Short mmCIF file of C-alpha atoms in Angstrom, two decimals:
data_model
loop_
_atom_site.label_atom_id
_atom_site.label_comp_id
_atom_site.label_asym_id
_atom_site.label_seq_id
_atom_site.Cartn_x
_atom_site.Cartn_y
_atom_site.Cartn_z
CA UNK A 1 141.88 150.56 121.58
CA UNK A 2 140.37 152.95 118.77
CA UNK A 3 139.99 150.05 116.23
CA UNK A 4 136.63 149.69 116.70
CA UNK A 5 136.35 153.71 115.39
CA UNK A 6 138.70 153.49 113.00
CA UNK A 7 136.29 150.74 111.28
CA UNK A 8 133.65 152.96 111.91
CA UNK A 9 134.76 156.34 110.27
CA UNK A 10 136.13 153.60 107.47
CA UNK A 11 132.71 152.69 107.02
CA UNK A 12 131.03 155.92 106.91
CA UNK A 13 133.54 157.34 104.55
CA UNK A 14 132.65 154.32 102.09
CA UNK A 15 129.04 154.81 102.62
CA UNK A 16 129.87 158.61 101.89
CA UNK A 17 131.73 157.96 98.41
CA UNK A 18 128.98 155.22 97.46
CA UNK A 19 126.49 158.57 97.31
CA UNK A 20 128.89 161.05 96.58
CA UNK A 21 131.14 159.26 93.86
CA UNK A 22 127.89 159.57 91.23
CA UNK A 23 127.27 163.26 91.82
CA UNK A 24 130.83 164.57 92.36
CA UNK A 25 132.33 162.19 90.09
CA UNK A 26 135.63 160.03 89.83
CA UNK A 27 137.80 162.44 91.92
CA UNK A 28 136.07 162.75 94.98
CA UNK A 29 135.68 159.15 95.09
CA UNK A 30 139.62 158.19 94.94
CA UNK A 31 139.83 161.23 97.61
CA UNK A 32 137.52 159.59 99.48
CA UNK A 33 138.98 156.02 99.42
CA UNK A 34 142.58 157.54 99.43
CA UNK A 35 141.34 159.13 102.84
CA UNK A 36 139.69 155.54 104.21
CA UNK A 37 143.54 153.98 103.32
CA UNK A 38 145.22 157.01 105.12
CA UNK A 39 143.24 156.19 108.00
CA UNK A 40 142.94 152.55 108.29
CA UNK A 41 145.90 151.13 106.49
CA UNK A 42 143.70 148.75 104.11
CA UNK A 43 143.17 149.17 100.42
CA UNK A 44 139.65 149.50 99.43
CA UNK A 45 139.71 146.14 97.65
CA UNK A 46 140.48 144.63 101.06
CA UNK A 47 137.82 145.68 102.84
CA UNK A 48 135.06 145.04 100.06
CA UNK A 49 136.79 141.03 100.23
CA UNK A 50 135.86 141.30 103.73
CA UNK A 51 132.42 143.30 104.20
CA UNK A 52 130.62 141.80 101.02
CA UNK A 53 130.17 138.22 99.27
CA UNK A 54 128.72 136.80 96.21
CA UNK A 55 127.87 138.40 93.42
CA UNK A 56 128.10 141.77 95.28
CA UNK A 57 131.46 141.44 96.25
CA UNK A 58 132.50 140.40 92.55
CA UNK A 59 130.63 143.69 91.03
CA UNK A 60 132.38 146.09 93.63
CA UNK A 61 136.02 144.16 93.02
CA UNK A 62 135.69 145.04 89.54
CA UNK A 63 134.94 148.24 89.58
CA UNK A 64 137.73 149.08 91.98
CA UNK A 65 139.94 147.28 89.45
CA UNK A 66 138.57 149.34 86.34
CA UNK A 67 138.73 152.58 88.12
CA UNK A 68 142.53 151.77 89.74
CA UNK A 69 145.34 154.01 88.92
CA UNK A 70 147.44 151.30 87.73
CA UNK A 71 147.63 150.32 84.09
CA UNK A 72 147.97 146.20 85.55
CA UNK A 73 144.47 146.16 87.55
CA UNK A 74 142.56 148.06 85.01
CA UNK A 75 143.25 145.27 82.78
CA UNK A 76 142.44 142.32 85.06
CA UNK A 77 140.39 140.71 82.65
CA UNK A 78 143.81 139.46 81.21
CA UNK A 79 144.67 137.47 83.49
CA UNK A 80 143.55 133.39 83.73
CA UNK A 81 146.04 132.60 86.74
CA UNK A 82 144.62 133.32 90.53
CA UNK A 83 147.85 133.70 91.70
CA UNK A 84 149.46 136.15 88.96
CA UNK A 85 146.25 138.03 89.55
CA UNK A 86 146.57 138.13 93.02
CA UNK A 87 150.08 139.02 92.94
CA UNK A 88 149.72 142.09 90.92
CA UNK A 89 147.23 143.62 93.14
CA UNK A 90 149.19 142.78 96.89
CA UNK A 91 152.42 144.31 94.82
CA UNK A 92 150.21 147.62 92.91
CA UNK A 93 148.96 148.35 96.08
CA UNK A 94 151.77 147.14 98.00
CA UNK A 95 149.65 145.46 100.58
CA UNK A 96 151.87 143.55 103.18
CA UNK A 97 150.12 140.06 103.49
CA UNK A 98 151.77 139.49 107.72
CA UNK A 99 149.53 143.02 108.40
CA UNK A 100 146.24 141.66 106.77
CA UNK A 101 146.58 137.11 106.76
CA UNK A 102 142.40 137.12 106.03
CA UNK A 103 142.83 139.04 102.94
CA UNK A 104 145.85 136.72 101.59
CA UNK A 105 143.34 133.54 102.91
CA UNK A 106 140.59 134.71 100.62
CA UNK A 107 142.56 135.22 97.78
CA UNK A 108 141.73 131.93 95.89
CA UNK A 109 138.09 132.14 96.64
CA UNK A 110 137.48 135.51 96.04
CA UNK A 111 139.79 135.72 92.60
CA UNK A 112 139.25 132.73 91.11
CA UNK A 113 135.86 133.20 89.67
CA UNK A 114 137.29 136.18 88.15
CA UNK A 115 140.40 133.89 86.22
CA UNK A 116 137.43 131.32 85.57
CA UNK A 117 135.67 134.16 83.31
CA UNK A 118 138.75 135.22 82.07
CA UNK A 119 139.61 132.19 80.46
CA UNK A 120 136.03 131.12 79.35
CA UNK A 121 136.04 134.61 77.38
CA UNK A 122 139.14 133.87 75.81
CA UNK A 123 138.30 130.24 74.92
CA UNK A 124 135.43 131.68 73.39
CA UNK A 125 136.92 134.34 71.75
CA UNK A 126 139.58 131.93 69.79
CA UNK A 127 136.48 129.89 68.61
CA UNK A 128 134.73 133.24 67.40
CA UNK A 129 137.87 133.80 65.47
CA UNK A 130 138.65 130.15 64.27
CA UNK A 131 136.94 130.22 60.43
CA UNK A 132 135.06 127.02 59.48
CA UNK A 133 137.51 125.04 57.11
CA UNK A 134 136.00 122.58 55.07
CA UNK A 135 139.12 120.91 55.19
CA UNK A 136 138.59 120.50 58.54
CA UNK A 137 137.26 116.90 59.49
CA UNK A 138 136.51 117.49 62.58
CA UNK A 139 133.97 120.67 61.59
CA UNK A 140 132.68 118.92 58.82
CA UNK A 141 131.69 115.95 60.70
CA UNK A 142 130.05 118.27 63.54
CA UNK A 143 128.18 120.09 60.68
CA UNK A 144 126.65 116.47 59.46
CA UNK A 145 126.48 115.54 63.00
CA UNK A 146 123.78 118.71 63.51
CA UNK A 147 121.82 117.91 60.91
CA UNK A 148 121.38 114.50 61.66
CA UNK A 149 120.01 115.88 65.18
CA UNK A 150 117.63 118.27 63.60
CA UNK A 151 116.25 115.52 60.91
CA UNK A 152 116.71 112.44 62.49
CA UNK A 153 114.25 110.99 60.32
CA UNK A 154 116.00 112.35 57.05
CA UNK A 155 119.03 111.90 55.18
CA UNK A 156 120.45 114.60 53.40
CA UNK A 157 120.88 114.62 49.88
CA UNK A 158 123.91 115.89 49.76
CA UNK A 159 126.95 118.07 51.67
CA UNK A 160 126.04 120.98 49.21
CA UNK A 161 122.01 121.16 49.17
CA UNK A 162 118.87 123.06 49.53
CA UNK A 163 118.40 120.84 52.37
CA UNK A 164 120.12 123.33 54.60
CA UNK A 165 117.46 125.49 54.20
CA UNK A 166 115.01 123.30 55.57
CA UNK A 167 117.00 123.81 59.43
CA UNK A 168 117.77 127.60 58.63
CA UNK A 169 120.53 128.38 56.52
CA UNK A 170 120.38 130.95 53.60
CA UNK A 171 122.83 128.63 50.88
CA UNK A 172 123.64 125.70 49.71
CA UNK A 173 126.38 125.68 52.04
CA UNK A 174 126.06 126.03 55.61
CA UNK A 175 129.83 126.65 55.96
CA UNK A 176 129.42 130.39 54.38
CA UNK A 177 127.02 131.66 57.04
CA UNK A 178 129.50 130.83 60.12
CA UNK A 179 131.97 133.65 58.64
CA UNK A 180 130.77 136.45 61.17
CA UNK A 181 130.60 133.81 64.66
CA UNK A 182 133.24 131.28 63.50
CA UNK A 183 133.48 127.88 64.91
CA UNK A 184 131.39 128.96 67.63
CA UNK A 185 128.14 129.62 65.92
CA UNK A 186 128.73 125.72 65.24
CA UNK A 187 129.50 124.40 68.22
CA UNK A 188 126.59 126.14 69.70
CA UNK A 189 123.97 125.56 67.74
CA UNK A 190 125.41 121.52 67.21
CA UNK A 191 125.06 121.62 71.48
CA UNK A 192 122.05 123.02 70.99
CA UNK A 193 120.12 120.34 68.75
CA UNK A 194 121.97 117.28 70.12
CA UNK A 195 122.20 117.86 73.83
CA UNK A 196 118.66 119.89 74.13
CA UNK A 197 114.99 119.25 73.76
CA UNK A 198 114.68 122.80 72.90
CA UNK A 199 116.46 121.90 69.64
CA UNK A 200 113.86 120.59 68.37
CA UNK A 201 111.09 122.41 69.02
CA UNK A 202 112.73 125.57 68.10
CA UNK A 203 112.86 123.81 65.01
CA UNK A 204 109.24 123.73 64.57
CA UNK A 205 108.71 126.86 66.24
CA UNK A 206 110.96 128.54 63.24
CA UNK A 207 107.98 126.89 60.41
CA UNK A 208 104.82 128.99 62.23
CA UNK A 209 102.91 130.30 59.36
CA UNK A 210 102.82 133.79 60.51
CA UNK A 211 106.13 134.49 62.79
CA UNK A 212 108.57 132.01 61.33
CA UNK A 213 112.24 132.56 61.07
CA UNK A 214 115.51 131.05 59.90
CA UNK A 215 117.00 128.74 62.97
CA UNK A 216 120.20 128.59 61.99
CA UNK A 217 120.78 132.21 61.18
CA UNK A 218 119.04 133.52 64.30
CA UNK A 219 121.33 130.79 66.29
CA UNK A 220 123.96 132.86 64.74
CA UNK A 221 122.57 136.34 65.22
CA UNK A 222 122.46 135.30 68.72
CA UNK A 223 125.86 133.85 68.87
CA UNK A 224 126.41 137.47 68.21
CA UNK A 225 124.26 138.96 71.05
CA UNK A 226 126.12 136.31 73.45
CA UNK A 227 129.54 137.25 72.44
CA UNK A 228 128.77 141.12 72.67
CA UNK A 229 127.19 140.50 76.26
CA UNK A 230 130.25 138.48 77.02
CA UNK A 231 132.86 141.24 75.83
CA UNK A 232 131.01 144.10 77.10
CA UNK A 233 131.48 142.43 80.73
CA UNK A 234 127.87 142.30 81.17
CA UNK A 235 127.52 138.38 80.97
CA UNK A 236 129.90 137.86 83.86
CA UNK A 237 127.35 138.50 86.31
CA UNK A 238 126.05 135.45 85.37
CA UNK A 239 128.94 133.58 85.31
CA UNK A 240 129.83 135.13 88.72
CA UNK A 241 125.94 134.24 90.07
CA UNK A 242 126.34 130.63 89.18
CA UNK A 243 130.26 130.89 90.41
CA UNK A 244 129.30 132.23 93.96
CA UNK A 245 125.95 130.97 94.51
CA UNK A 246 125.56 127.86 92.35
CA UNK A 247 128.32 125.86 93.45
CA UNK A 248 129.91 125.39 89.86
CA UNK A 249 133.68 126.31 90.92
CA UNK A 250 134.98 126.33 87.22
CA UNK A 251 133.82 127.37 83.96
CA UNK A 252 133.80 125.48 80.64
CA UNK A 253 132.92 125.64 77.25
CA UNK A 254 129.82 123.98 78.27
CA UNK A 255 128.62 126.92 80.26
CA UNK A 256 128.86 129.37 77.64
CA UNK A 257 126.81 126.97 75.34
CA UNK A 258 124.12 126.80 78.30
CA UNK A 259 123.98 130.56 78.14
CA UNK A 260 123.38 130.56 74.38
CA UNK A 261 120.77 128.32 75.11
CA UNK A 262 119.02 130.19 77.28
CA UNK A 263 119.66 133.33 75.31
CA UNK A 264 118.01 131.64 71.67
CA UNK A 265 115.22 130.16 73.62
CA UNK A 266 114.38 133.08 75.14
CA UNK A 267 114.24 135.54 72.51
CA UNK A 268 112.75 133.31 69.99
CA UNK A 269 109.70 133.33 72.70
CA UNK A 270 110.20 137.23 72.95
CA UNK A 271 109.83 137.52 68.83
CA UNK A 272 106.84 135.36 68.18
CA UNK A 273 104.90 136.91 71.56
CA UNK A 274 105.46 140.16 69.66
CA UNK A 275 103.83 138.99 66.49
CA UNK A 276 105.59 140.46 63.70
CA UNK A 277 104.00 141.52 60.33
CA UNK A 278 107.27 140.36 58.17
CA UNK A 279 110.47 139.12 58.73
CA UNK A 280 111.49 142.22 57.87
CA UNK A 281 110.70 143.10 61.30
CA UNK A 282 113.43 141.00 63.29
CA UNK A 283 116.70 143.12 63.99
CA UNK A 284 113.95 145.41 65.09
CA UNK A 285 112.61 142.67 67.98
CA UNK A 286 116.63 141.50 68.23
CA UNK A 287 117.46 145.32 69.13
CA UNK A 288 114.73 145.15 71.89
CA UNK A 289 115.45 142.42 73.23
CA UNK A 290 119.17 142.94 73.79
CA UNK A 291 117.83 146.09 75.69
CA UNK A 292 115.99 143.50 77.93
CA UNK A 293 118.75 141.18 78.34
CA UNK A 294 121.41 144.24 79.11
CA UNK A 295 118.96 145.13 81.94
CA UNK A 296 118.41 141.56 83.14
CA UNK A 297 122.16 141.01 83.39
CA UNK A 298 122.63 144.45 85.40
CA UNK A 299 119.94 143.25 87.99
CA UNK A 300 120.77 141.48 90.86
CA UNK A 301 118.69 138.21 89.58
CA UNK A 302 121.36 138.22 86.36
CA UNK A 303 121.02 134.01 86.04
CA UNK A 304 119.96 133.13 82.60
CA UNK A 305 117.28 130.16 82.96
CA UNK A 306 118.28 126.53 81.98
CA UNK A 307 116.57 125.10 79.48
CA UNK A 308 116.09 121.38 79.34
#
């Protein structure tokens, strides 16, 4: 008979901590949604899985995770199984699935893009961390395979060469600049100049006479930016905008190498619009631009544009 109120003082109190939370602070926020639980019997998670979607709802999830009492939910990022994750939040907050069945049936949909994250950013930490091993046939023969897609016209004169230069390296051996990005700074820029135009014509782009730069060490400088976007949390509202609204239900390898794409393109058009005097000048433009792309990522238009 008084549901219909109850949902209604629910609601204003939520609207209430969403203005007071930033002013009064932490406490009067978990007063405020302890108060909304007292009154309707539903967690605060529960009712933002009902009352918002998309990328919205994802946002708001976290942050009730990060700012939980319990040890388990603040670290959600560690978990890569729906159901493990789902199972420590119904038993931290003791929900009782027979009193709310819609929450339980949204479960999957509304954790898994979470897990999907969660295991892309580990996947891509272990390659961050994996050296390159010379030893290693398998990164050797990606190394030749990315320069034969940057000079396909060229052989190269030998596994240790100037020639590296020539597509951006600072040695003789390639293998000595990947120490800071690992396998990763490979695999990316290899996607990069096999699977993408771009590749190419970032390539030329890097010989202008007057705003030229290394490709392959800005690849891995922005390997860099990529990975401290993706641990900082802020790249997950991508990942969550092409999760929810996209239609790409799971994450791969492949996506992160899309963002770093996106990412190198991008900022190598930022740096030469900017015109700078010496090359002296770029972790100056770098620094800016990772301002940019912090913003971007915190809008609510966070998708990083494809690039054929």
């Amino acid at each position: 008979m008084f549901g219909w109120l109850i949902r209604l003082i629910v609601s204003l109190l939520d609207m209430l901590r969403e203005t007071l939370a930033p002013v009064s602070g932490e406490s009067a926020g978990k007063f405020l949604d302890w108060l909304s639980w007292r009154i309707s019997g539903t967690h605060k998670i529960q009712r933002i899985s009902s009352s918002y979607k998309g990328l919205d709802k994802m946002r708001r999830i976290e942050e009730c995770l990060v700012n939980s009492n319990h040890q388990e939910l603040q670290n959600f990022r560690n978990y890569t199984n729906v159901s493990e994750l789902s199972a420590a939040i119904i038993n931290a907050k003791e929900i009782v699935p027979s009193k709310d069945p819609e929450f339980i049936a949204r479960i999957d949909t509304t954790f898994h893009p979470m897990c999907e994250i969660n295991k892309l950013t580990k996947e891509a930490t272990t390659l961050k961390r994996t050296a390159y091993d010379t030893d290693n046939e398998e990164h050797e023969m990606m190394l030749l395979s990315l320069w034969n897609s940057l000079q396909p016209d060229r052989e190269l004169e030998d596994r240790i060469s100037d020639d590296w230069g020539d597509i951006g390296f600072q040695g003789m051996d390639p293998a000595t600049d990947f120490r800071g990005m690992g396998i990763l700074g490979l695999q990316n820029l290899h996607y990069l100049a096999k699977y993408k135009k771009t590749g190419a014509q970032l390539l030329l782009a890097s010989n202008h006479p007057n705003y030229g730069f290394s490709l392959a060490i800005t690849s891995i400088n922005l390997t860099a930016v990529l990975m401290q976007m993706l641990e900082s949390g802020l790249l997950r509202n991508h990942f969550y905008y092409k999760c929810c609204h996209g239609g790409s239900r799971c994450l791969t390898i492949k996506d992160l190498h899309e963002a770093y794409c996106s990412i190198l393109s991008d900022f190598v058009k930022f740096y030469q619009d900017r015109k700078p005097a010496t090359i002296m000048e770029f972790n100056s433009h770098k620094a800016a631009y990772t301002e940019l792309l912090k913003e971007k990522l915190l809008s609510n238009s966070p998708v990083l544009e494809a690039v054929e």
